[in-house]
Short mmCIF file of C-alpha atoms in Angstrom, two decimals:
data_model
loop_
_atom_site.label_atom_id
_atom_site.label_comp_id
_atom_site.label_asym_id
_atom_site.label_seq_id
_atom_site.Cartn_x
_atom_site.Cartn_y
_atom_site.Cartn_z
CA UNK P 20 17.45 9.87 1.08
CA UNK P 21 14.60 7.33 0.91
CA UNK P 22 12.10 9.98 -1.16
CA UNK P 23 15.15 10.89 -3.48
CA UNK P 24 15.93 7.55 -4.49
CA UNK P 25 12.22 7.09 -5.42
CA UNK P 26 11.98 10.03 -7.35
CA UNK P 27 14.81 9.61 -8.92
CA UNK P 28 13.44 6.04 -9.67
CA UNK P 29 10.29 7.80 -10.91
CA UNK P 30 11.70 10.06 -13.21
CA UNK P 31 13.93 7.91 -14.84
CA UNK P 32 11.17 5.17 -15.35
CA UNK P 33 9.76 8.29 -17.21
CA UNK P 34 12.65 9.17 -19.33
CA UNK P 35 12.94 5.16 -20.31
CA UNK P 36 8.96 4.87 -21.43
CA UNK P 37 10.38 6.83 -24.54
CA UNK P 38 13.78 5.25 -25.40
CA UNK P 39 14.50 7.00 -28.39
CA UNK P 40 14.46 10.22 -26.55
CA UNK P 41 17.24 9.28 -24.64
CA UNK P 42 19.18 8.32 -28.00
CA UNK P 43 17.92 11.06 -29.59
CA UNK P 44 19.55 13.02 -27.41
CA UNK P 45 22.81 12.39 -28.51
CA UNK P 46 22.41 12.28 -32.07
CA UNK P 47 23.52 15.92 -32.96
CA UNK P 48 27.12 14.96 -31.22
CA UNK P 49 27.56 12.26 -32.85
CA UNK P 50 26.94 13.89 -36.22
CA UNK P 51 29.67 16.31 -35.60
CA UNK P 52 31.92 13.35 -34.73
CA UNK P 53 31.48 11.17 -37.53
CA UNK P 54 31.12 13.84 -40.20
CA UNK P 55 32.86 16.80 -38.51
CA UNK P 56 35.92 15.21 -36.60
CA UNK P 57 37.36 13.44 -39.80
CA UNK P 58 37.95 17.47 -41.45
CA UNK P 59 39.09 18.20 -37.81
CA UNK P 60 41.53 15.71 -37.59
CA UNK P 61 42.94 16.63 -40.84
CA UNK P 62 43.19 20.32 -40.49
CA UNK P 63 45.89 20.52 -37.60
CA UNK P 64 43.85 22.01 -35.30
CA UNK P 65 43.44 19.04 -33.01
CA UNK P 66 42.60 15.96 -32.96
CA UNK P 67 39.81 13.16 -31.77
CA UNK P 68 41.54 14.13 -28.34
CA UNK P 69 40.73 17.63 -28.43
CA UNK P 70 37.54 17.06 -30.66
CA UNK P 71 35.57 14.11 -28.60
CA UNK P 72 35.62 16.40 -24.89
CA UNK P 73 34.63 19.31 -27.11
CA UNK P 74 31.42 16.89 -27.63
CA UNK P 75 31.00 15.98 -24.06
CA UNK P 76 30.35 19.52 -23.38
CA UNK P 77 27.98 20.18 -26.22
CA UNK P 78 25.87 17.40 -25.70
CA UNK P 79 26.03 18.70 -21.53
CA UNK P 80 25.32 21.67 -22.40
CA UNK P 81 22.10 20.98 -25.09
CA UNK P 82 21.00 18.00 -23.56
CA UNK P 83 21.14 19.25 -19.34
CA UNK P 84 20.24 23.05 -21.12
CA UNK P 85 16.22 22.01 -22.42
CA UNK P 86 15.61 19.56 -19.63
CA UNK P 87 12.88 22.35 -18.50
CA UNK P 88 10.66 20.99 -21.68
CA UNK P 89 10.13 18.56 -19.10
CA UNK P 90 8.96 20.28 -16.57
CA UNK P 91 6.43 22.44 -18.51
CA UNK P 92 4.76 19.66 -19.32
CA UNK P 93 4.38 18.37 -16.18
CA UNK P 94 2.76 22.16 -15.41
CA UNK P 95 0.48 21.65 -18.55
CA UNK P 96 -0.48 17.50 -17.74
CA UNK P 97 -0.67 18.17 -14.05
CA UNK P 98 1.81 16.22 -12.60
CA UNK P 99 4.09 18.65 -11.03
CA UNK P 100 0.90 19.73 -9.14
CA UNK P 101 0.47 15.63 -7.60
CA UNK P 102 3.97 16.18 -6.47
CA UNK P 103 3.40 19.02 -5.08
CA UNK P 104 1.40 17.16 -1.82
CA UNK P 105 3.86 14.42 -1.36
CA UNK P 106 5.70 14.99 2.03
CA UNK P 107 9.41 15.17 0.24
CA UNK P 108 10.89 18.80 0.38
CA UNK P 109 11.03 20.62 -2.64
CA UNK P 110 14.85 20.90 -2.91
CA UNK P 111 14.67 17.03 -3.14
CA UNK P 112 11.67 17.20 -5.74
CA UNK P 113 14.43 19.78 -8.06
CA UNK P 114 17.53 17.28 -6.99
CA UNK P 115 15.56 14.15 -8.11
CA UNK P 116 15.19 15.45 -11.78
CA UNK P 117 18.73 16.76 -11.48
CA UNK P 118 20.32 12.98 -10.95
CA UNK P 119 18.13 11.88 -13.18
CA UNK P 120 19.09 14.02 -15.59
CA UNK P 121 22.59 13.76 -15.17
CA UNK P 122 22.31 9.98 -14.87
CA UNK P 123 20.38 10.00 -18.63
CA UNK P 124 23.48 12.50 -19.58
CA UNK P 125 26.29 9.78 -18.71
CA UNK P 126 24.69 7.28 -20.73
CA UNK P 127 24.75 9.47 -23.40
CA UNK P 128 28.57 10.49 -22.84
CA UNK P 129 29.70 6.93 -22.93
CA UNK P 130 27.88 5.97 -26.16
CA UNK P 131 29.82 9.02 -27.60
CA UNK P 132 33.50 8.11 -25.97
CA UNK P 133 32.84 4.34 -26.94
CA UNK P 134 32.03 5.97 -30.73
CA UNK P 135 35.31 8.25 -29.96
CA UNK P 136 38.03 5.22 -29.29
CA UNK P 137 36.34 3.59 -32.45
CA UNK P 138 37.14 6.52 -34.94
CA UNK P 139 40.46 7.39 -33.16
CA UNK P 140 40.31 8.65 -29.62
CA UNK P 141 43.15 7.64 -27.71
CA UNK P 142 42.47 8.97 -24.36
CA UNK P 143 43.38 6.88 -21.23
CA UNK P 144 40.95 5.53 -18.64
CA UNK P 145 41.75 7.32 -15.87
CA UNK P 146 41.28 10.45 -18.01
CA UNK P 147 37.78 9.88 -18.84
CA UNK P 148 36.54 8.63 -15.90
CA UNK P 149 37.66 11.70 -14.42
CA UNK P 150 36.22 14.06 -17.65
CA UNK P 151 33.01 12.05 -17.17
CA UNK P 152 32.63 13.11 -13.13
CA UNK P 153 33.38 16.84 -14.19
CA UNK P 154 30.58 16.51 -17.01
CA UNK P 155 28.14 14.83 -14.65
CA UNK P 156 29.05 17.37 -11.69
CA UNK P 157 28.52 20.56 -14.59
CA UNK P 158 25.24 18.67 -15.89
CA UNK P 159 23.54 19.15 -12.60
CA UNK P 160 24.19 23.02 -12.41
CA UNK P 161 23.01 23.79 -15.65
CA UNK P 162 19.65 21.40 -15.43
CA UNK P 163 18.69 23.50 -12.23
CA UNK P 164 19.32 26.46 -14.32
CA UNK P 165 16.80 24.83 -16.93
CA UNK P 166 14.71 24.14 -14.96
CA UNK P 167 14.36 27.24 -12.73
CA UNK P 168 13.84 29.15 -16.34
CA UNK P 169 11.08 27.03 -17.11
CA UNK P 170 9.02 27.61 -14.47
CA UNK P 171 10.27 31.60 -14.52
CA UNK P 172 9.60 32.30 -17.95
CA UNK P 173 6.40 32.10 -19.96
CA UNK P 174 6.09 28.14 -21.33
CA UNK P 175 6.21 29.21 -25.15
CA UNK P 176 9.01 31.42 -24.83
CA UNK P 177 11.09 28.31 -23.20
CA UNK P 178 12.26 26.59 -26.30
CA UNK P 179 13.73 29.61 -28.35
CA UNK P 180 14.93 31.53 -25.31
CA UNK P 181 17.04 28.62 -24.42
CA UNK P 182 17.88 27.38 -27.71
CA UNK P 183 18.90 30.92 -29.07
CA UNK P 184 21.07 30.83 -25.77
CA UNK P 185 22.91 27.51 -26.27
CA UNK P 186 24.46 27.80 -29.40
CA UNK P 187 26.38 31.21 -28.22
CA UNK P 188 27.44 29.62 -25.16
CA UNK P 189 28.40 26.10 -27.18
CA UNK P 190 31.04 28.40 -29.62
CA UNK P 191 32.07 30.68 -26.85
CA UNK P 192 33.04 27.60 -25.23
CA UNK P 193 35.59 26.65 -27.96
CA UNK P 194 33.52 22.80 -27.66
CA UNK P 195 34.25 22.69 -31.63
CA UNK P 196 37.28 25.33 -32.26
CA UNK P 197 39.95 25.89 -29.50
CA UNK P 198 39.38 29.79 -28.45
CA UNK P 199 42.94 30.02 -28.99
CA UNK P 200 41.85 30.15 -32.84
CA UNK P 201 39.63 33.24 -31.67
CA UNK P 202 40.27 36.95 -32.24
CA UNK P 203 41.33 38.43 -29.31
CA UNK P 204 38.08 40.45 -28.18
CA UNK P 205 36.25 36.72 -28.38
CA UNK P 206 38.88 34.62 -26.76
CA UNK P 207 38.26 37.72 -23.77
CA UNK P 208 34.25 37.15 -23.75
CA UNK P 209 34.70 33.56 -23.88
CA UNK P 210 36.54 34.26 -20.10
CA UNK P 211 33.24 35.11 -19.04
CA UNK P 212 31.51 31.99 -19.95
CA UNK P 213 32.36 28.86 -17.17
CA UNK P 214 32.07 26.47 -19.55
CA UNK P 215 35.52 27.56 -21.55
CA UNK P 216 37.01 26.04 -18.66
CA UNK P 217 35.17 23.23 -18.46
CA UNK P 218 36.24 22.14 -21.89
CA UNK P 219 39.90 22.80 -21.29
CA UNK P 220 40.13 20.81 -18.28
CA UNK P 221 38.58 18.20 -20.02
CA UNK P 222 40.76 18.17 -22.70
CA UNK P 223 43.74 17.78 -20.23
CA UNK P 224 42.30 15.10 -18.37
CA UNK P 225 41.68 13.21 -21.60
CA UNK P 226 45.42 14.31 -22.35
CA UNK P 227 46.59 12.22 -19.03
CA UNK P 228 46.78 15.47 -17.01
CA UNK P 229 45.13 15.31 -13.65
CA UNK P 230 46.51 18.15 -11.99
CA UNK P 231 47.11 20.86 -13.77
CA UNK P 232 45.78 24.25 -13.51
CA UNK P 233 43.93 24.37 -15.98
CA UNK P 234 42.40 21.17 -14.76
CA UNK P 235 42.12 22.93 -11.20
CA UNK P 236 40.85 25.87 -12.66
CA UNK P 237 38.20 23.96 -14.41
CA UNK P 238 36.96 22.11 -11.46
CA UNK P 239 36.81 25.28 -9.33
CA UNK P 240 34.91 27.53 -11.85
CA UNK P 241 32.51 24.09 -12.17
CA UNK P 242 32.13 23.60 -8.43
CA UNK P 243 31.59 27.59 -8.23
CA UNK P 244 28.86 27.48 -11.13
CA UNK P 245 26.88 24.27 -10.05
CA UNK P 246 26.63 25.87 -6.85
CA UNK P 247 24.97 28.90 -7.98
CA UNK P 248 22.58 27.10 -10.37
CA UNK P 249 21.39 25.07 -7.43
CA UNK P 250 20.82 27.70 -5.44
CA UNK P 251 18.86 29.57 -8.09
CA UNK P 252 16.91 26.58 -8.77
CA UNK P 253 16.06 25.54 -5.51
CA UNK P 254 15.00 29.09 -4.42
CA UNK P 255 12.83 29.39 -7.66
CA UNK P 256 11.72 25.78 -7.20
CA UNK P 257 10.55 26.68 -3.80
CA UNK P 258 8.66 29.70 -4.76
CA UNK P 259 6.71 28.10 -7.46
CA UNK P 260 5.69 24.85 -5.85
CA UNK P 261 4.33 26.91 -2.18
#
């Protein structure tokens, strides 16, 4: 627990050398919700309530899905390599970036919320807290996903791979459009994707419904995917770094 806590520490000294990064990072959400969720909340498709959890998940998604930029460059500078001979286990080396990453992630997500209630949202507290610990919890799967690509695939090939990935999985997700909207074929692909599920339950929670199923079914398909991603990281993780 001791080494985690100081890598953790470590890596988000890092990420905090280069504040704007960490703002950057949530500049393409909150775009979308100052110029995008006004037309949204006009049209009748939803409103700042279905729009600002929509957000949450794209900015999870794009922000926990390139987190491996990090990591190549800690190949490239050397630094992974320095780790490498420090007693912690390399399952804690992956986790450390994980929390860190996640921890960088809820900043983000409360600057957007806080930015949310301003222009509209009406969500309660209970609600968000809640939306927040499902975010956080997904965050962590899909930054050992990142990661374990990074160090699978070749380092230029990292950046377009995941980017031309991302977007798909952002609209399949219905993060900007409920899938309901969808044609039928799409609202069926979307079924394959866990992050459809994500969004929905989010969108209940932020509705003041904690126990629904599709809040249930969100949490389950979350639990079921950050489990996997782990694994897959920590296995690739391992194999690179002996």
């Amino acid at each position: 627990m001791t080494a985690l806590a100081a890598l953790t520490g470590y890596y988000l000294r890092a990420s905090f050398k280069s504040k704007f990064a960490v703002v950057f990072g949530a500049v393409q959400p909150v775009f979308y919700l100052v110029i995008f969720g006004p037309l949204f909340s006009r049209s009748g498709v939803g409103s700042w309530d279905t729009l600002v959890p929509g957000l949450l998940i794209q900015l999870g998604l794009m922000s926990s899905g390139l987190v491996g930029f990090g990591i190549v460059f800690d190949q490239r500078f050397g630094v992974l390599e320095r780790l490498r001979v420090t007693p912690a286990r390399r399952s804690t080396l992956l986790f450390g970036r994980v929390l860190k990453d996640s921890l960088v992630l809820l900043i983000q997500a409360v600057v957007i919320i806080a930015l949310g209630y301003a222009l509209g949202l009406h969500a309660r507290l209970t609600g968000v807290l809640l939306g927040l610990l499902l975010l956080t919890v997904l965050s962590v799967g899909m930054a050992a996903l990142s990661y374990a690509a990074a160090l699978t695939i070749r380092q230029e090939l990292f950046a377009p791979v995941m980017s031309t990935l991302m977007i798909p999985l952002m609209l399949l997700s219905g993060a900007l459009l409920p899938m309901s909207l969808a044609p039928a074929w799409l609202d069926v692909v979307s079924r394959f994707t866990p992050f459809r599920y994500a969004v929905e339950a989010l969108r209940e929670l932020f509705a003041g419904s904690y126990a629904s199923p599709t809040v249930l079914w969100g949490v389950l398909v979350t639990l079921v995917f950050v489990g996997g991603g782990f694994t897959i990281g920590t296995k690739v993780f391992q194999r690179e770094n002996t």
